[in-house]
Short mmCIF file of C-alpha atoms in Angstrom, two decimals:
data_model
loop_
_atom_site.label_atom_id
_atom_site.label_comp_id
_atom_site.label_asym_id
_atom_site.label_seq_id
_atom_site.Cartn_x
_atom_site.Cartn_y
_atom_site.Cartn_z
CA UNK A 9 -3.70 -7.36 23.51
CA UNK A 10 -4.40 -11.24 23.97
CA UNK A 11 -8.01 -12.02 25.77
CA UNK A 12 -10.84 -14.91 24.62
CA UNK A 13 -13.66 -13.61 23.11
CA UNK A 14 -16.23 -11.20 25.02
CA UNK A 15 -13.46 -10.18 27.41
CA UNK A 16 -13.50 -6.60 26.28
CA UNK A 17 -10.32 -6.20 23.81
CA UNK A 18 -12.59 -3.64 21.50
CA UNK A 19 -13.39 -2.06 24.26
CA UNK A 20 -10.07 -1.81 25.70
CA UNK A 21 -8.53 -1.00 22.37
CA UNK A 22 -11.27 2.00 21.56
CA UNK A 23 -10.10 3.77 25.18
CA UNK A 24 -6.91 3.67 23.99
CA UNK A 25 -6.72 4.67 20.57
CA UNK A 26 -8.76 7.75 21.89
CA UNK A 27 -6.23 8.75 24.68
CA UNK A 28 -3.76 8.59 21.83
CA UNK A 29 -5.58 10.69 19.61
CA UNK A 30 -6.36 13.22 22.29
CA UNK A 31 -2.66 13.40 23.34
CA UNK A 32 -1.55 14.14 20.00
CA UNK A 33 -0.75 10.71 18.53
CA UNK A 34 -0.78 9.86 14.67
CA UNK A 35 -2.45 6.73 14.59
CA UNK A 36 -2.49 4.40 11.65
CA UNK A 37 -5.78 1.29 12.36
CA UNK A 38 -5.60 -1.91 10.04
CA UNK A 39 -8.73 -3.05 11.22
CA UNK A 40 -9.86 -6.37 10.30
CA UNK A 41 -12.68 -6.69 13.52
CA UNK A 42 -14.71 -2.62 12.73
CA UNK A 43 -12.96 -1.03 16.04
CA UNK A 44 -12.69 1.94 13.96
CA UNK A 45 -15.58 2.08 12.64
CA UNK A 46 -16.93 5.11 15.53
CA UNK A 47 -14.07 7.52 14.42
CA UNK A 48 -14.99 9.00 11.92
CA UNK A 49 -18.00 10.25 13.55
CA UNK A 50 -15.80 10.69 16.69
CA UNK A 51 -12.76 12.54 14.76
CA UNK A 52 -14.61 14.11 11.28
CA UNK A 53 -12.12 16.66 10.42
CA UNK A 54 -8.95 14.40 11.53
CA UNK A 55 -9.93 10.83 10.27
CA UNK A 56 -9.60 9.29 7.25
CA UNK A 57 -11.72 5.75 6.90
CA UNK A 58 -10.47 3.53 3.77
CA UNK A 59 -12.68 0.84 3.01
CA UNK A 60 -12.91 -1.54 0.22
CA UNK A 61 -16.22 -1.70 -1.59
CA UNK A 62 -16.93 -3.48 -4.58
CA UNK A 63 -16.98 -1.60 -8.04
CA UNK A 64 -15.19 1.33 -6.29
CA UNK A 65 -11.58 3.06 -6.43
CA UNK A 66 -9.93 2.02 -3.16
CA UNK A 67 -9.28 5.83 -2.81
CA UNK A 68 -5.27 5.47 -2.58
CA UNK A 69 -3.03 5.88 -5.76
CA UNK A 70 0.69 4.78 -4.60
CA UNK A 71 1.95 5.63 -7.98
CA UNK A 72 0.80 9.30 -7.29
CA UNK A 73 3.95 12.09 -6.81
CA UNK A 74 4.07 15.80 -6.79
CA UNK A 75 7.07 15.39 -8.41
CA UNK A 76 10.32 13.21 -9.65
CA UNK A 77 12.40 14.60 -6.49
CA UNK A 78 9.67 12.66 -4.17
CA UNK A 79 10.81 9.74 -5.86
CA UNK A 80 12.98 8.07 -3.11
CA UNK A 81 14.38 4.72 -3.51
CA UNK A 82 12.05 3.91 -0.42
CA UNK A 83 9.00 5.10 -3.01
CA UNK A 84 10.73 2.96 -5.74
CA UNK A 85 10.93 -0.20 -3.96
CA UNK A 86 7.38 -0.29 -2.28
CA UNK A 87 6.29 0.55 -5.70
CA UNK A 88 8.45 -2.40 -6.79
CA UNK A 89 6.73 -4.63 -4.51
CA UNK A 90 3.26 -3.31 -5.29
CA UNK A 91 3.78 -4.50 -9.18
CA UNK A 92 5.07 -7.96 -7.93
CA UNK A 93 1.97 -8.78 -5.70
CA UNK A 94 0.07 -7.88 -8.75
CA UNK A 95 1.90 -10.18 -11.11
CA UNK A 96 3.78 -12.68 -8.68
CA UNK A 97 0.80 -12.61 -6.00
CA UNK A 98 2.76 -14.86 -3.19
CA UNK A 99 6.03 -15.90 -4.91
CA UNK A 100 9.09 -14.09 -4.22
CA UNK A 101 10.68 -12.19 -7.27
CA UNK A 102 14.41 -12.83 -8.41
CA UNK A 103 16.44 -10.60 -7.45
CA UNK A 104 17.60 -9.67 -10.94
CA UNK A 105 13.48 -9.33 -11.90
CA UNK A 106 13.98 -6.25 -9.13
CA UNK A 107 16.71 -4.83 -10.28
CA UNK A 108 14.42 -4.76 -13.68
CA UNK A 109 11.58 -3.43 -12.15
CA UNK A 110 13.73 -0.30 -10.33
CA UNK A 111 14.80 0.48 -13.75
CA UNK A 112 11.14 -0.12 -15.75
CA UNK A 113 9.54 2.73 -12.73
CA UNK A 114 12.77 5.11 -13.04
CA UNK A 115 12.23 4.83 -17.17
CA UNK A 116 8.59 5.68 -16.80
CA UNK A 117 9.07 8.28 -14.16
CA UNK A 118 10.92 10.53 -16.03
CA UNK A 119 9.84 9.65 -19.39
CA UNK A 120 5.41 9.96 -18.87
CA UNK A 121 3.53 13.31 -18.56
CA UNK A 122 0.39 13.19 -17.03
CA UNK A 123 -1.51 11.25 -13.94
CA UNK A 124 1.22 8.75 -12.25
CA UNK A 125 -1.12 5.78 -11.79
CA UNK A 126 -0.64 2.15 -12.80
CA UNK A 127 -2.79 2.15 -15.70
CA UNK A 128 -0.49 4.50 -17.00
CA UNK A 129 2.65 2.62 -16.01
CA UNK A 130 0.81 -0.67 -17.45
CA UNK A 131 0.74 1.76 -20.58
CA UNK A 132 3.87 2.71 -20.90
CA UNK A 133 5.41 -0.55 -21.07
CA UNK A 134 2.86 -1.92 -22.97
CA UNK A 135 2.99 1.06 -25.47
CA UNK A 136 7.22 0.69 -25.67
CA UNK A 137 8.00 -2.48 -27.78
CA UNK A 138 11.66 -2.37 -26.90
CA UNK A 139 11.96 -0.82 -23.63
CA UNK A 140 13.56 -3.38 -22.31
CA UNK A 141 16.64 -3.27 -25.16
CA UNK A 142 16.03 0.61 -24.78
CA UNK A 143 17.39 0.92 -21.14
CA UNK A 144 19.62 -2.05 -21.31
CA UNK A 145 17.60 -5.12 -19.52
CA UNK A 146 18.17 -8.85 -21.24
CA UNK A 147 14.98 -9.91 -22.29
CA UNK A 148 15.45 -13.15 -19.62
CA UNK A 149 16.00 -10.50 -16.61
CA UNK A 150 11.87 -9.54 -17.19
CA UNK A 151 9.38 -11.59 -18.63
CA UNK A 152 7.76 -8.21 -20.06
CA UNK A 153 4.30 -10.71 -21.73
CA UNK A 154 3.72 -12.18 -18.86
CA UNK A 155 3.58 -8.99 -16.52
CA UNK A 156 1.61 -7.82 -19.24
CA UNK A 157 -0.82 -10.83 -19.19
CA UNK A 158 -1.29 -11.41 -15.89
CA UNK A 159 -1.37 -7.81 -14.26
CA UNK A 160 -3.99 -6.96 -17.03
CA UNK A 161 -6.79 -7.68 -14.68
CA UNK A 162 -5.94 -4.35 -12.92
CA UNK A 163 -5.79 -1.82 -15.99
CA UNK A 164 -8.00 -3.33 -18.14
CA UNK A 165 -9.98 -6.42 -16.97
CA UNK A 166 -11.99 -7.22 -13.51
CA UNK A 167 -10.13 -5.38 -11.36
CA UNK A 168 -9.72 -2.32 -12.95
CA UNK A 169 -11.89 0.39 -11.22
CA UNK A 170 -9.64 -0.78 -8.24
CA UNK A 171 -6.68 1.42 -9.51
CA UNK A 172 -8.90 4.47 -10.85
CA UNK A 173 -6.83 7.40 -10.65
CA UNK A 174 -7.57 9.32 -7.35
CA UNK A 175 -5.78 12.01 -5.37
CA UNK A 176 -6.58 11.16 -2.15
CA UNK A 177 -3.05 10.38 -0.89
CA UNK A 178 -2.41 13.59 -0.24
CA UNK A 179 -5.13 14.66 2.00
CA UNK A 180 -3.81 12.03 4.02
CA UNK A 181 -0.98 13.43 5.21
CA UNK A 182 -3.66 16.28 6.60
CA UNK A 183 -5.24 13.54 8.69
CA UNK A 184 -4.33 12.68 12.46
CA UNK A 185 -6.34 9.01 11.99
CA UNK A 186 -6.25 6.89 9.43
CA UNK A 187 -8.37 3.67 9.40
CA UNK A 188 -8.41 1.03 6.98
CA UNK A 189 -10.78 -1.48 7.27
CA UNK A 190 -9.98 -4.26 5.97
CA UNK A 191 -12.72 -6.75 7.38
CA UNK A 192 -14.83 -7.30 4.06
CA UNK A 193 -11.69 -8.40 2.34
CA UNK A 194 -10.36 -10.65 5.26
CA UNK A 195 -10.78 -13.68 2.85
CA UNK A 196 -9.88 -12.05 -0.57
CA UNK A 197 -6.99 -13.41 -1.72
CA UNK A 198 -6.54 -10.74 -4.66
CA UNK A 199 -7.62 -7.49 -2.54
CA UNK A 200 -6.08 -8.02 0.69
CA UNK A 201 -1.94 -7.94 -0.01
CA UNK A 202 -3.14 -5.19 -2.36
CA UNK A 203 -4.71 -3.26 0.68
CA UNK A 204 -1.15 -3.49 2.66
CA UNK A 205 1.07 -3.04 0.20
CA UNK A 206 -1.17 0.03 -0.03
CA UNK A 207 -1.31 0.35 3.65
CA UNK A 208 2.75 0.55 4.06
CA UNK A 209 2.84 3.20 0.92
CA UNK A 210 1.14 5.60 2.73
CA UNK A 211 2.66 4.73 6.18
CA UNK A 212 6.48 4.91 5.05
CA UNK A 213 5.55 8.32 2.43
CA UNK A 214 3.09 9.98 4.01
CA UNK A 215 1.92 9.50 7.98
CA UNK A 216 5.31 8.96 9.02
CA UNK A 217 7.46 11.34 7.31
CA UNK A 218 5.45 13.97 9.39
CA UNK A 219 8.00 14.30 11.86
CA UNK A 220 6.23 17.23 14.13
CA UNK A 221 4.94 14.05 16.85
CA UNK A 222 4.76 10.42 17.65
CA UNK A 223 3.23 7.83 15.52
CA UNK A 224 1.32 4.70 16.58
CA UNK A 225 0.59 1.61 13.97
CA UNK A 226 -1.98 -0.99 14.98
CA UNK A 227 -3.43 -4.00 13.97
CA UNK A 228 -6.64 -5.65 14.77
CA UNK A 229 -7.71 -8.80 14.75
CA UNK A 230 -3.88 -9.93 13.61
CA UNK A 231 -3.90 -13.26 14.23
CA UNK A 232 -5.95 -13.17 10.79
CA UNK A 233 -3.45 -11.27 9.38
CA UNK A 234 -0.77 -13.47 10.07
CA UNK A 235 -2.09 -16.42 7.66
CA UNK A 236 -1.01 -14.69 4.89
CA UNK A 237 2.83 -14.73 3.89
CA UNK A 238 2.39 -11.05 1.80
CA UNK A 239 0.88 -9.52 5.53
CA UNK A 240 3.98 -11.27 7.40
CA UNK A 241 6.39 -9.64 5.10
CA UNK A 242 4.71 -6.10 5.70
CA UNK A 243 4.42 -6.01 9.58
CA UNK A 244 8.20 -7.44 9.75
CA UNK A 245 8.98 -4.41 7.50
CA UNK A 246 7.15 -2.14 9.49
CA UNK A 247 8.73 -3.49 12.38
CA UNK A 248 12.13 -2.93 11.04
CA UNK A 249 11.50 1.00 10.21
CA UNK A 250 8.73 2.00 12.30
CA UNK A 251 11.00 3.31 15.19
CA UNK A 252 13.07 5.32 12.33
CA UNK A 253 9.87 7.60 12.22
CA UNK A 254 9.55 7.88 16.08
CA UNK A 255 6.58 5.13 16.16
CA UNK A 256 5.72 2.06 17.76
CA UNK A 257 2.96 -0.93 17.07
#
């Protein structure tokens, strides 16, 4: 929806993504602009409104599974991705620092007990000296000191009550609407490819592998979105699979 401001896009935008909802639509709101704001007074019971707010658990914990067997390759890679924003921010990993990073989450996987969370996977390769020799990863495939350094921040340092251990992922998949809103965070540069990394996590495992109806994923205000090279890389993605899950954006 292209219009100049004060032309009614909100507006226009609201109507819709009630229609949707009231014909049995899963919709999915990255909201930069507060459209969504109204829903979950709209929608109670089927909404679910993530915001950021400072000093507080997001609410979302992508490391979080039931069990191993829900740990696809898709969950493996976005998890994957979610440790290289932390550490890389906006540089591409190597492909062979992926390869070591499939292996580092498969190791932990099926070698912790206890809450899946980063902290915990910060832990475990912190706590295991020689992990790397143990599963067979040259020391030069994974600088395993500087992941620790620099993704510190998040399990022990400023931003560590981001990542607090929550279960809220899974009374997602019980909600019709999910909104994040994203528009206090529109000019972090630490929080926001966070958010969508956290935003595609629970599209690709949990909103869209509900296969019972259609799914729509929409975002607002995304000509802000598009400045950053992290956001680019997610809506391509979602592009590129949404219309696996019977969705459109």
């Amino acid at each position: 929806i292209f219009a100049p401001t004060g032309a009614g896009k909100s507006f226009l935008l609201n109507h819709i993504l009630r229609q949707s909802v009231e014909t049995g639509y899963s919709i999915t709101l990255v909201d930069l602009g507060g459209t969504g704001e109204l829903f979950p007074y709209l929608y109670p019971e089927k909404t679910a409104y993530i915001k950021y707010q400072e000093g507080k658990p997001i609410g979302i914990n992508p490391f979080l599974v039931r069990s191993v067997e829900e740990l696809t390759a898709n969950k493996i890679q976005t998890l994957a991705e979610f440790n290289f924003i932390l550490w890389k921010k906006d540089k591409e990993p190597q492909d062979f620092e992926r390869v070591s990073m499939y292996k580092l989450l498969q190791h932990y996987y099926e070698n912790h007990s206890g809450i899946f969370s980063f902290k915990t996977f910060y832990n475990h390769i912190k706590g295991h000296k020689n992990i790397l020799s143990d599963i067979e990863i040259d020391s030069k495939f994974f600088d395993r000191d500087e992941f620790l350094h620099v993704t510190s921040e998040y399990a022990k340092g400023m931003f560590d009550f981001l990542l607090e251990d929550q279960e809220q992922s899974y009374y997602l998949s019980d909600k019709q609407i999910v909104i994040f809103d994203l528009e206090s965070v529109q000019n972090n540069v630490d929080i926001l490819p966070i958010m969508f990394l956290m935003i595609r996590d629970v599209n690709e495992n949990i909103i869209w592998k509900n296969r019972t109806g259609k799914k729509r994923l929409w975002f607002e205000e995304a000509a802000k979105q598009f400045e950053y090279p992290v956001i680019l890389r997610s809506i391509k993605y979602a592009y590129q699979t949404i219309r696996k899950y019977d969705g459109s954006i």
